[in-house]
CSV table of C-alpha atoms in Angstrom, one decimal:
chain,number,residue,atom,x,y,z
A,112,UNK,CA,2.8,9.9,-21.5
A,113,UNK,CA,5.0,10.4,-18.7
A,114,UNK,CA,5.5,6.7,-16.4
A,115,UNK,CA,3.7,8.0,-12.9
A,116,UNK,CA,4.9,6.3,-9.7
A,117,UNK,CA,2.3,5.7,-7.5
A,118,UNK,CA,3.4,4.8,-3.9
A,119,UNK,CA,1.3,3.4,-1.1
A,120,UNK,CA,1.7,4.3,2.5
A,121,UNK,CA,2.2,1.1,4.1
A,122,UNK,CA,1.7,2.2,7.6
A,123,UNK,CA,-1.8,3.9,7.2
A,124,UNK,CA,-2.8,0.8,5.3
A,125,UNK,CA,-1.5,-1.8,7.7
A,126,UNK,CA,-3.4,-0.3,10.7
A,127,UNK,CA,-6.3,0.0,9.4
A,128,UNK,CA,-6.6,-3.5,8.1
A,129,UNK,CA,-6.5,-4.2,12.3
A,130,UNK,CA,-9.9,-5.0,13.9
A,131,UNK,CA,-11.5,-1.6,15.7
A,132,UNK,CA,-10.5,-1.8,18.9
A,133,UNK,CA,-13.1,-1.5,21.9
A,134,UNK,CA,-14.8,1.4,22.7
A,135,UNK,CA,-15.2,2.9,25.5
A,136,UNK,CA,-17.4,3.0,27.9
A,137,UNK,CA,-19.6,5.4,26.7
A,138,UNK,CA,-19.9,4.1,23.0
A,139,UNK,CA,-22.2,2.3,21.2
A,140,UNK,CA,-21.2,-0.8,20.5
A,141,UNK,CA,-19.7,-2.4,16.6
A,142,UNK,CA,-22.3,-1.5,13.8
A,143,UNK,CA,-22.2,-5.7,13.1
A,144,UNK,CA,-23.6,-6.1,16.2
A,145,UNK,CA,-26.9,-5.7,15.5
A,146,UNK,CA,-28.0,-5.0,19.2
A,147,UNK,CA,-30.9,-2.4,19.8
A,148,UNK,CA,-30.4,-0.5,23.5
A,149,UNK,CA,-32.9,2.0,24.6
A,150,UNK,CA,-30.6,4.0,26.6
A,151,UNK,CA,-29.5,7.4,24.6
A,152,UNK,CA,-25.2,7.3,24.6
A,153,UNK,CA,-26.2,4.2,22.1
A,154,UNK,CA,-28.0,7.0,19.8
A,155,UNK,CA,-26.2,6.8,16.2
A,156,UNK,CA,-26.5,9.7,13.9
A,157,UNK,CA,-26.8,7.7,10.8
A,158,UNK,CA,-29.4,5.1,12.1
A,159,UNK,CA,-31.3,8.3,13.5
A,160,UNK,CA,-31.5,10.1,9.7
A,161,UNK,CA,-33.9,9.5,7.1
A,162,UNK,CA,-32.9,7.0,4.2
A,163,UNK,CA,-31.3,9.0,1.5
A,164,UNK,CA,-30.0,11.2,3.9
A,165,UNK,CA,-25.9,11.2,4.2
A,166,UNK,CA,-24.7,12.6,7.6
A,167,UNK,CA,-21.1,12.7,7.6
A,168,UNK,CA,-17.8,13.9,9.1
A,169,UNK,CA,-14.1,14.6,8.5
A,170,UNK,CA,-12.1,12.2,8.9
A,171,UNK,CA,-9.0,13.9,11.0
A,172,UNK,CA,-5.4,13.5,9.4
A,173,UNK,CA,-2.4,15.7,7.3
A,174,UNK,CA,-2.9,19.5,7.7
A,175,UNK,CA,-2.5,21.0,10.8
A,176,UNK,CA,-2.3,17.3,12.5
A,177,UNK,CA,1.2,16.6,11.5
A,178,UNK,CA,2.4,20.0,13.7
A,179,UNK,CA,0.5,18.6,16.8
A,180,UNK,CA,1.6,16.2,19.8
A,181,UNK,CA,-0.9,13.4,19.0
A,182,UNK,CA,-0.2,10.5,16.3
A,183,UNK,CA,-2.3,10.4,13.2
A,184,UNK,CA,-6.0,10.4,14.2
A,185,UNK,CA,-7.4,8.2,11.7
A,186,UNK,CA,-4.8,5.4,12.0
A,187,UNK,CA,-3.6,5.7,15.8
A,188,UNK,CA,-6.9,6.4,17.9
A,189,UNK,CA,-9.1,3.3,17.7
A,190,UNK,CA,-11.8,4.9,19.6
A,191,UNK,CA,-12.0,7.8,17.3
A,192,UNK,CA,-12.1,5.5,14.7
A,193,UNK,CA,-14.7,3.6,15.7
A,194,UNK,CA,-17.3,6.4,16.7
A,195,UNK,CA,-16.1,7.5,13.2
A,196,UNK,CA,-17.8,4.2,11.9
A,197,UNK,CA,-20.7,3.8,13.9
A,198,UNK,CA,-22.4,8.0,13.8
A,199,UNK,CA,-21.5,8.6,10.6
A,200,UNK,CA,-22.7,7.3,7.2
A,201,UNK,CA,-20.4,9.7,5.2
A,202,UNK,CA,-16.7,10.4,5.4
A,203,UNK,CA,-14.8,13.4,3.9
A,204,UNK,CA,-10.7,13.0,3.8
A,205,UNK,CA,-9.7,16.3,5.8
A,206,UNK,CA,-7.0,16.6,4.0
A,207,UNK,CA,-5.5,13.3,3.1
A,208,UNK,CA,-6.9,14.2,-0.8
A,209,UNK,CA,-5.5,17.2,-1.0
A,210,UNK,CA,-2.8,17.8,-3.8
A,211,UNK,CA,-0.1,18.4,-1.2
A,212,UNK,CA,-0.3,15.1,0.3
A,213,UNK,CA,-2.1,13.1,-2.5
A,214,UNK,CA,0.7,14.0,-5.9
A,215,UNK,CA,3.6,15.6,-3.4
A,216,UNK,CA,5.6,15.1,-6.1
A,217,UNK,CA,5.3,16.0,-10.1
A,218,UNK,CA,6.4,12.1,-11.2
A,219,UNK,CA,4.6,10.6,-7.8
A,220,UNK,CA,1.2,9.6,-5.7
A,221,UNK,CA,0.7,9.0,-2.6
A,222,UNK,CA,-2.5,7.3,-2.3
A,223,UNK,CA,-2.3,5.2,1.1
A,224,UNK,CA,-3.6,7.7,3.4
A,225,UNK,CA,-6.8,8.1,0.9
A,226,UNK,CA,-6.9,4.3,0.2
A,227,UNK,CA,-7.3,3.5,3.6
A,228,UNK,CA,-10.1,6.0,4.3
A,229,UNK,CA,-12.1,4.9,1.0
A,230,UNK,CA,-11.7,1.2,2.5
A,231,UNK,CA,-13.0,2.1,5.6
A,232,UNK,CA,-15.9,3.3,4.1
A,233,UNK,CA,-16.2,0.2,2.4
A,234,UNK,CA,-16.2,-1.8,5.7
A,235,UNK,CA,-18.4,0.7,7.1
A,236,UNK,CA,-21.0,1.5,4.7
A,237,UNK,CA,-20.7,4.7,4.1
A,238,UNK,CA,-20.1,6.7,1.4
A,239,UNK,CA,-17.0,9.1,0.4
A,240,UNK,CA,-16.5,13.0,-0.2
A,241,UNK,CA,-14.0,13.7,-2.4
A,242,UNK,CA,-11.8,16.4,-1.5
A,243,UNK,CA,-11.0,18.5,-3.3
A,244,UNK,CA,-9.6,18.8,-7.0
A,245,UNK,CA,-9.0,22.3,-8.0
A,246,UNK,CA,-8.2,24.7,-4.9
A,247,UNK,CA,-6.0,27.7,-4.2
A,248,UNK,CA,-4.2,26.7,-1.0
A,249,UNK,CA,-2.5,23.5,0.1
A,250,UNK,CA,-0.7,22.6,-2.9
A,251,UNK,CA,2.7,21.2,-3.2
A,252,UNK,CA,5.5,23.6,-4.0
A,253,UNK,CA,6.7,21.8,-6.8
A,254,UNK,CA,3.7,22.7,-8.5
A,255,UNK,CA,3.2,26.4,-7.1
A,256,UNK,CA,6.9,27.3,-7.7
A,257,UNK,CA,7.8,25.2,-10.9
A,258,UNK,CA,8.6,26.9,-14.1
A,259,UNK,CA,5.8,25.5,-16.2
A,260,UNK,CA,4.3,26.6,-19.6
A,261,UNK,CA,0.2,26.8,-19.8
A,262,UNK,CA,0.6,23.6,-22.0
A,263,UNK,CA,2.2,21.8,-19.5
A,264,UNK,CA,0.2,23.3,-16.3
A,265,UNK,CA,-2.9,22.0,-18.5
A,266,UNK,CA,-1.7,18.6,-18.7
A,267,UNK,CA,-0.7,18.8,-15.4
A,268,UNK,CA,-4.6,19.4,-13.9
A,269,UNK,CA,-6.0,17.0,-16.4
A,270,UNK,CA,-3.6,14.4,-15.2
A,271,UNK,CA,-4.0,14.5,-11.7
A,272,UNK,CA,-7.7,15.0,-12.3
A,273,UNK,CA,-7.7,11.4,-14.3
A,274,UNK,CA,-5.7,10.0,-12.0
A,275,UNK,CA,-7.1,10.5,-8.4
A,276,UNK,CA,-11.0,10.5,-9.6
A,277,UNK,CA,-10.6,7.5,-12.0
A,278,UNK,CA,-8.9,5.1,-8.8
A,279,UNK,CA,-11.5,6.0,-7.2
A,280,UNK,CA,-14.4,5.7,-10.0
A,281,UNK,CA,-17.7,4.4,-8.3
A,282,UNK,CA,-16.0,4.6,-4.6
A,283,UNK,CA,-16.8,8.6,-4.2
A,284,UNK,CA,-19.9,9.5,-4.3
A,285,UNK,CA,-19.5,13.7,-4.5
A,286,UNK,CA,-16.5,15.3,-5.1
A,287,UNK,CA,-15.5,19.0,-4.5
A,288,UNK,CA,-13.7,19.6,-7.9
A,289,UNK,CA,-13.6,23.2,-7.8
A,290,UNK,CA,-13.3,24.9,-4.1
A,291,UNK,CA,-13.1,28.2,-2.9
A,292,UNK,CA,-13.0,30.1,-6.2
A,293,UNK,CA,-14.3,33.6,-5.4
A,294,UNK,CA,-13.2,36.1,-3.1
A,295,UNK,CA,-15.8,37.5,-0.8
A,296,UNK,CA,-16.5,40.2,-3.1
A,297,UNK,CA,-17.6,37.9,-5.9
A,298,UNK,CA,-14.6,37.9,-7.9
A,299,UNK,CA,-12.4,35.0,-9.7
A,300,UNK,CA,-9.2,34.2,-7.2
A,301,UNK,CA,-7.3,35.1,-10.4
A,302,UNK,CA,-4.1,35.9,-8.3
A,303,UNK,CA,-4.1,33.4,-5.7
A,304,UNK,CA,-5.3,30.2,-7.5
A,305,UNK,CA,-2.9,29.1,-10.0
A,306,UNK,CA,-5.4,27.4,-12.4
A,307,UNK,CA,-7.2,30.4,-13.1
A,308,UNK,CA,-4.5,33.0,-12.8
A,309,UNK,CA,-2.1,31.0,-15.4
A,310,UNK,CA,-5.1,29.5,-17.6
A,311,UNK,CA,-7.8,31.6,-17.3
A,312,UNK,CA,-11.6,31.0,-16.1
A,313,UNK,CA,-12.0,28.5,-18.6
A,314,UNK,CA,-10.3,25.5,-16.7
A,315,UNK,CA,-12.9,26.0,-14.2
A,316,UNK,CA,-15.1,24.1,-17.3
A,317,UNK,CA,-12.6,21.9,-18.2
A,318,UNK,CA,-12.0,20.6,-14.2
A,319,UNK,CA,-15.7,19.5,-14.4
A,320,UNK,CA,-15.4,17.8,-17.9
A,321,UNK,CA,-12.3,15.8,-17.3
A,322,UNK,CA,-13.9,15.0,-13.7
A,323,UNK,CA,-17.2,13.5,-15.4
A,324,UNK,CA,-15.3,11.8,-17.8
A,325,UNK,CA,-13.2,9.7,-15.1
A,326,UNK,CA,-16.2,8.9,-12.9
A,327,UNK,CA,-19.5,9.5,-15.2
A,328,UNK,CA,-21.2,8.3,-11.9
A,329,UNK,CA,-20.4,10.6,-9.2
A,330,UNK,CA,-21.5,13.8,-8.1
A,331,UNK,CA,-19.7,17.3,-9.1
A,332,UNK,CA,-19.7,20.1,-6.9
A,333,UNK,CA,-18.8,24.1,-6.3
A,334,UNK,CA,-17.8,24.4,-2.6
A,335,UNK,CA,-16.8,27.6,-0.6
A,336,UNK,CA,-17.1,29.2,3.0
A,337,UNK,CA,-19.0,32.4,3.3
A,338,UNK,CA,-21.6,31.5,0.9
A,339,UNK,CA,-24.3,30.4,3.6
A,340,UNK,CA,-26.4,33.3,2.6
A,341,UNK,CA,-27.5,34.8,-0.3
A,342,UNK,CA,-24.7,37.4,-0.8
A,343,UNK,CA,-22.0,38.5,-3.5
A,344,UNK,CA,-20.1,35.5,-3.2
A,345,UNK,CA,-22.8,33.2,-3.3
A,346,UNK,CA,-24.4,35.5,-6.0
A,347,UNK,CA,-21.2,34.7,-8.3
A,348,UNK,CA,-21.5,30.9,-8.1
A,349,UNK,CA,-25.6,31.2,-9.3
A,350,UNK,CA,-24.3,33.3,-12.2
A,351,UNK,CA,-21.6,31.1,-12.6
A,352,UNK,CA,-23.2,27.9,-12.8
A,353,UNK,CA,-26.2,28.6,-14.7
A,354,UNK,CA,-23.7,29.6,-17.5
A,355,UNK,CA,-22.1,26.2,-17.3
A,356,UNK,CA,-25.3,24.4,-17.3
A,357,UNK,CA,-25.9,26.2,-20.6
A,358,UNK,CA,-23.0,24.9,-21.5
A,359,UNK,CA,-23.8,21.6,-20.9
A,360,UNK,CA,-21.1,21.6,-18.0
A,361,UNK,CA,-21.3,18.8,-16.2
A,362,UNK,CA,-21.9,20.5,-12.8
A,363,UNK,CA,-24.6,18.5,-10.5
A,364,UNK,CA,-23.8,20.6,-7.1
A,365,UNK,CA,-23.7,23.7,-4.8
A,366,UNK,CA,-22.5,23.6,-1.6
A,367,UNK,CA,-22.0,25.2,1.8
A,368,UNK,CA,-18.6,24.7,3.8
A,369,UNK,CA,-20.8,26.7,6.7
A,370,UNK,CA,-17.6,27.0,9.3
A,371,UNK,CA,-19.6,29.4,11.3
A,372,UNK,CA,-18.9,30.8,14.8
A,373,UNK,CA,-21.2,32.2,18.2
A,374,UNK,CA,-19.3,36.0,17.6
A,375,UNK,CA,-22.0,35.9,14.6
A,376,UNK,CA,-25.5,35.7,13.5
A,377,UNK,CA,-27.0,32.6,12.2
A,378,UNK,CA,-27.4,32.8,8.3
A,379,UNK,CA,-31.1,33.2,8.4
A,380,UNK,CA,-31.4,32.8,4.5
A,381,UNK,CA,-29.7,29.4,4.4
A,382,UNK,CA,-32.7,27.5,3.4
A,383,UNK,CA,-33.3,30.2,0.7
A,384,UNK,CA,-30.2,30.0,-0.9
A,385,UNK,CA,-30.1,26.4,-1.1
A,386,UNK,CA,-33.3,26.5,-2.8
A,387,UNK,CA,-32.5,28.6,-5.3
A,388,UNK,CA,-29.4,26.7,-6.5
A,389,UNK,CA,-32.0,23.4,-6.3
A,390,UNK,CA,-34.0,25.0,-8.6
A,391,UNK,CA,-31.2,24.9,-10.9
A,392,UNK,CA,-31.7,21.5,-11.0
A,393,UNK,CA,-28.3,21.0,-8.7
A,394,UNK,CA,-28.0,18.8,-5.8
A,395,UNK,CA,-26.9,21.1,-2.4
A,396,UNK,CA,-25.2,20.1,0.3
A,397,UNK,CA,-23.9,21.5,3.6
A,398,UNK,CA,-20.0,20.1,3.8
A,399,UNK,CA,-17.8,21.4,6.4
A,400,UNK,CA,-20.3,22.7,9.3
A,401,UNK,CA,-18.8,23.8,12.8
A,402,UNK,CA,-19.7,26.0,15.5
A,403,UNK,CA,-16.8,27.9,17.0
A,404,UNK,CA,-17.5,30.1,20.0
A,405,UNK,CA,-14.5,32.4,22.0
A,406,UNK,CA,-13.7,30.8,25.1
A,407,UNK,CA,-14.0,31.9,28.9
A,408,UNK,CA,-10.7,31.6,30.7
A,409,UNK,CA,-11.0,28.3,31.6
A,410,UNK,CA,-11.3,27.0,28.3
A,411,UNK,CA,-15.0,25.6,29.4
A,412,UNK,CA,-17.5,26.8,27.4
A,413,UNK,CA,-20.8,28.1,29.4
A,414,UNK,CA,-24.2,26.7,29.0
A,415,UNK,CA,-26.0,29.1,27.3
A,416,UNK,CA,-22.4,29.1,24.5
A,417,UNK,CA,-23.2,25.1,24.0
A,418,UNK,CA,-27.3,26.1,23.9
A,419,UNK,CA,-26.4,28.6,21.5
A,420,UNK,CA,-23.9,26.3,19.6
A,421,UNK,CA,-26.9,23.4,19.7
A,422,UNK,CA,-29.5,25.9,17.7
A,423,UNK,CA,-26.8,26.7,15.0
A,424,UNK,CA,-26.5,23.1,14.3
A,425,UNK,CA,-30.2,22.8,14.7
A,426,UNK,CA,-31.2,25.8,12.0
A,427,UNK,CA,-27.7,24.3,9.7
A,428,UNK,CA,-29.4,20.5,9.9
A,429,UNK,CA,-33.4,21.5,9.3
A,430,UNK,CA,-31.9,24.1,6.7
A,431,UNK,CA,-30.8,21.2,4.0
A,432,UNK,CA,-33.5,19.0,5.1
A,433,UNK,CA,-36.0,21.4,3.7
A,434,UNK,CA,-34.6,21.7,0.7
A,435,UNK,CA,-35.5,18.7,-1.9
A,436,UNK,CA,-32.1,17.6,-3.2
A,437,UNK,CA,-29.8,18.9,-0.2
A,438,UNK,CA,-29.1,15.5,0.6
A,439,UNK,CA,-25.2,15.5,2.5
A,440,UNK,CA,-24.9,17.0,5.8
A,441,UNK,CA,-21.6,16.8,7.0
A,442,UNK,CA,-19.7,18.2,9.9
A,443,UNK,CA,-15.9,19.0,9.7
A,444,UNK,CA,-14.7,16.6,12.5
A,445,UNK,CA,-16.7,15.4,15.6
A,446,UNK,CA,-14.8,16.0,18.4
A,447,UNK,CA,-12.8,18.9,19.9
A,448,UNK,CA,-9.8,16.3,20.2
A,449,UNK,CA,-8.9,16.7,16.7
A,450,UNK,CA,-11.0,20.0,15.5
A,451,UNK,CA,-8.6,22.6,13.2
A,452,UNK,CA,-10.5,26.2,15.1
A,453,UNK,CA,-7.9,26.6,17.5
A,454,UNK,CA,-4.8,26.5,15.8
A,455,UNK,CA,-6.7,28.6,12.8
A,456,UNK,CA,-8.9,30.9,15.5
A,457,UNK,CA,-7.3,32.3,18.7
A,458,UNK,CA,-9.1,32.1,21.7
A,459,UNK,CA,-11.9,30.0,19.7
A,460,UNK,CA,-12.6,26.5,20.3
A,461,UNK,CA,-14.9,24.0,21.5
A,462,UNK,CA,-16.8,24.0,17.7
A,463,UNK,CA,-17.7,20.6,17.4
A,464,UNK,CA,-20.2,18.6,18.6
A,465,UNK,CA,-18.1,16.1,21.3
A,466,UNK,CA,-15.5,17.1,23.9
A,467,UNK,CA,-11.6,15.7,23.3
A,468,UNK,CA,-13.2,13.0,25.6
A,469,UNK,CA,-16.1,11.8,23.4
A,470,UNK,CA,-18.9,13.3,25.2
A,471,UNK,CA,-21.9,14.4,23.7
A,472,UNK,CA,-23.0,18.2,23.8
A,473,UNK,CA,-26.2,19.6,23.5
A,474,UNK,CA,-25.2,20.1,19.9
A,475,UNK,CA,-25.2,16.0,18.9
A,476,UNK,CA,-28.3,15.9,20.5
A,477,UNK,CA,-29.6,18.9,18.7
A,478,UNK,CA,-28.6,16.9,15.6
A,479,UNK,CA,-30.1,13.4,16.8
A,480,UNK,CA,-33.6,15.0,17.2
A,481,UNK,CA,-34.0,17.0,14.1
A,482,UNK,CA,-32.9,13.7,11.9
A,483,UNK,CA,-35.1,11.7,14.0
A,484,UNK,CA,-38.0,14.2,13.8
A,485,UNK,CA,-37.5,14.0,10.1
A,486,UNK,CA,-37.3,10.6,9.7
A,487,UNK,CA,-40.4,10.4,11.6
A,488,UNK,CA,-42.7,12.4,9.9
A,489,UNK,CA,-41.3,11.7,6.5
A,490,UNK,CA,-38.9,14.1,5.8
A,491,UNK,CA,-39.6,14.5,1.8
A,492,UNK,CA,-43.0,15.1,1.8
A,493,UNK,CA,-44.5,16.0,5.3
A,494,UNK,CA,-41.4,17.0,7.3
A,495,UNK,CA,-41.3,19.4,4.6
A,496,UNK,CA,-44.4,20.8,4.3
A,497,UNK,CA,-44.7,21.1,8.0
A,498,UNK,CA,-41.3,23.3,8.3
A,499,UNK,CA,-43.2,25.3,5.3
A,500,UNK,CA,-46.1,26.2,7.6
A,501,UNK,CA,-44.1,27.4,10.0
């Protein structure tokens, strides 16, 4: 077998081996505390959810980060990285797993920048996302522009596969192995995603397998945008995956990115879709949620935008809770500061659910109450046959 050369970026590991630094004034204080405050800004998302329940964020850093004016999130802003410890009890790299920055190069790794996120973790308690194995977009142009037989592209996907899931064997607990593989139509990306246009739908299968096989323990899972509602695209992956369950696929998830946006409605059969693919016998999750919303002049959005904004997280939230195994909630990034809408949506903004300052919208307290609603009236059993009634 080709020698592999993994490097290790020093820098991301270094800083994060440094204490968190103090937060500000409005955040709660260290998770080691163990302090109990009654006033609300001390209101952590992952105490507040029921037990079982993941509630999770991106973790900000690579992508579109490296082309702004700001330092690496994850390893630079202390504050953010310590908000990032205390609401969350799940963490999904943003891009720091992605094949582009994760195997930049055919012979080489770079696994500091993932390292130091699955350590945090570690430190924090939380659990990991890993993301993602088998996409059409961000990967390296070695791989997208090299001269390579199907043989070797093969070997190729099943080596990175082993690689990056088996360092990380019993540290991830899901991982998006195959992302964003139909069109909104329904149909195979057979031109724009390399795997399938060069090997055919069958690696789709073998992803899974090889997957499984690195980390028998964690959890394997479709994910896409656009699939919120029961609709072609969302169609495809039910057709899809109860083929490879009769397959004896190892597939054990379904879920939502749900980067939705005020210009829309809310997808009102959320809940029923999620079901369905629970039926299955999957586990469902909702992965990459944001609320975008076009901006006044000022850039300030109004307060019927952020009330608006707060019931789409609401519906998004009591949506997965509803459903038995939907068990990961996770919002792409917490605070404006760092969210990807602007630089992907012009003129949209303000879609997460704090300011670039850390302050709390209606949103995070939209969140808060549901999971502590849920938690309080047992969210598998009566929660849910209470949101049934109604």
């Amino acid at each position: 077998m080709r020698s592999v050369r993994i490097a290790a970026t020093a820098l991301a590991t270094a800083a994060l081996a440094l204490p968190l630094a103090a937060a500000p004034a409005t955040a709660a204080p260290s998770d080691h505390e163990g302090t109990r405050h009654s006033s609300a800004k001390f209101d952590r998302l992952r105490d507040a959810a029921p037990k079982g329940f993941y509630v999770g964020t991106a973790v900000a850093g690579g992508g579109h980060h490296l082309e702004q004016d700001y330092p690496d999130p994850f390893t630079h802003d202390k504050p953010y990285r310590k908000l990032l410890g205390q609401q969350f009890s799940s963490v999904s790299p943003e891009n720091q797993m992605k094949w582009e920055f994760i195997h930049p190069e055919r012979d080489r790794y770079e696994f500091g920048a993932a390292d130091a996120i699955v350590d945090f973790a570690k430190r924090n308690k939380q659990v990991v996302r890993g993301h993602t194995l088998l996409w059409h977009s961000q990967n390296p142009a070695w791989l997208e522009e090299g001269d390579f037989t199907k043989e070797e592209l093969r070997s190729i996907l099943r080596e990175h596969i082993t690689t990056v899931v088996g360092r990380y064997a019993g540290k991830i607990q899901q991982w998006d192995v195959a992302n964003e593989i139909f069109d909104e139509q329904g149909n195979l990306r057979t031109q724009e995603n390399i795997w399938i246009r060069e090997l055919g739908p069958g690696i789709i299968a073998d992803a899974f397998r090889w997957a499984h096989k690195a980390d028998p323990k964690a959890k394997l899972f479709f994910n896409d945008y656009g699939v919120e509602d029961v609709n072609a695209k969302s169609d495809a992956y039910y057709r899809l995956t109860q083929d490879l369950l009769k397959q004896g696929v190892p597939v054990h998830g379904f879920s939502v990115q749900a980067h939705l946006s005020l210009r829309y409605g809310f997808p009102t059969s959320l809940e029923q879709n999620l079901r369905r693919f629970d039926k299955l016998g999957l586990e469902t999750a909702v992965t990459e949620l944001d609320v975008r919303m076009d901006l006044p002049e000022d850039g300030r959005p109004t307060e019927a935008q952020l009330k608006q904004q707060a019931d789409y997280y609401q519906q998004a939230l009591s949506a997965c809770l509803a459903v038995d195994d939907c068990n990961s909630f996770t919002i792409w990034g917490f605070t404006d500061k760092y969210s990807w809408v602007p630089v992907f949506f012009q003129g949209e903004g303000s879609a997460t659910v704090m300011t670039e300052d850390f302050e709390r919208k209606p949103s995070f307290y939209a969140l808060l109450s549901t999971l502590k609603d849920a938690k309080k009236d047992g969210w598998k059993k009566d929660w849910r046959k209470d949101r049934r009634r109604h």
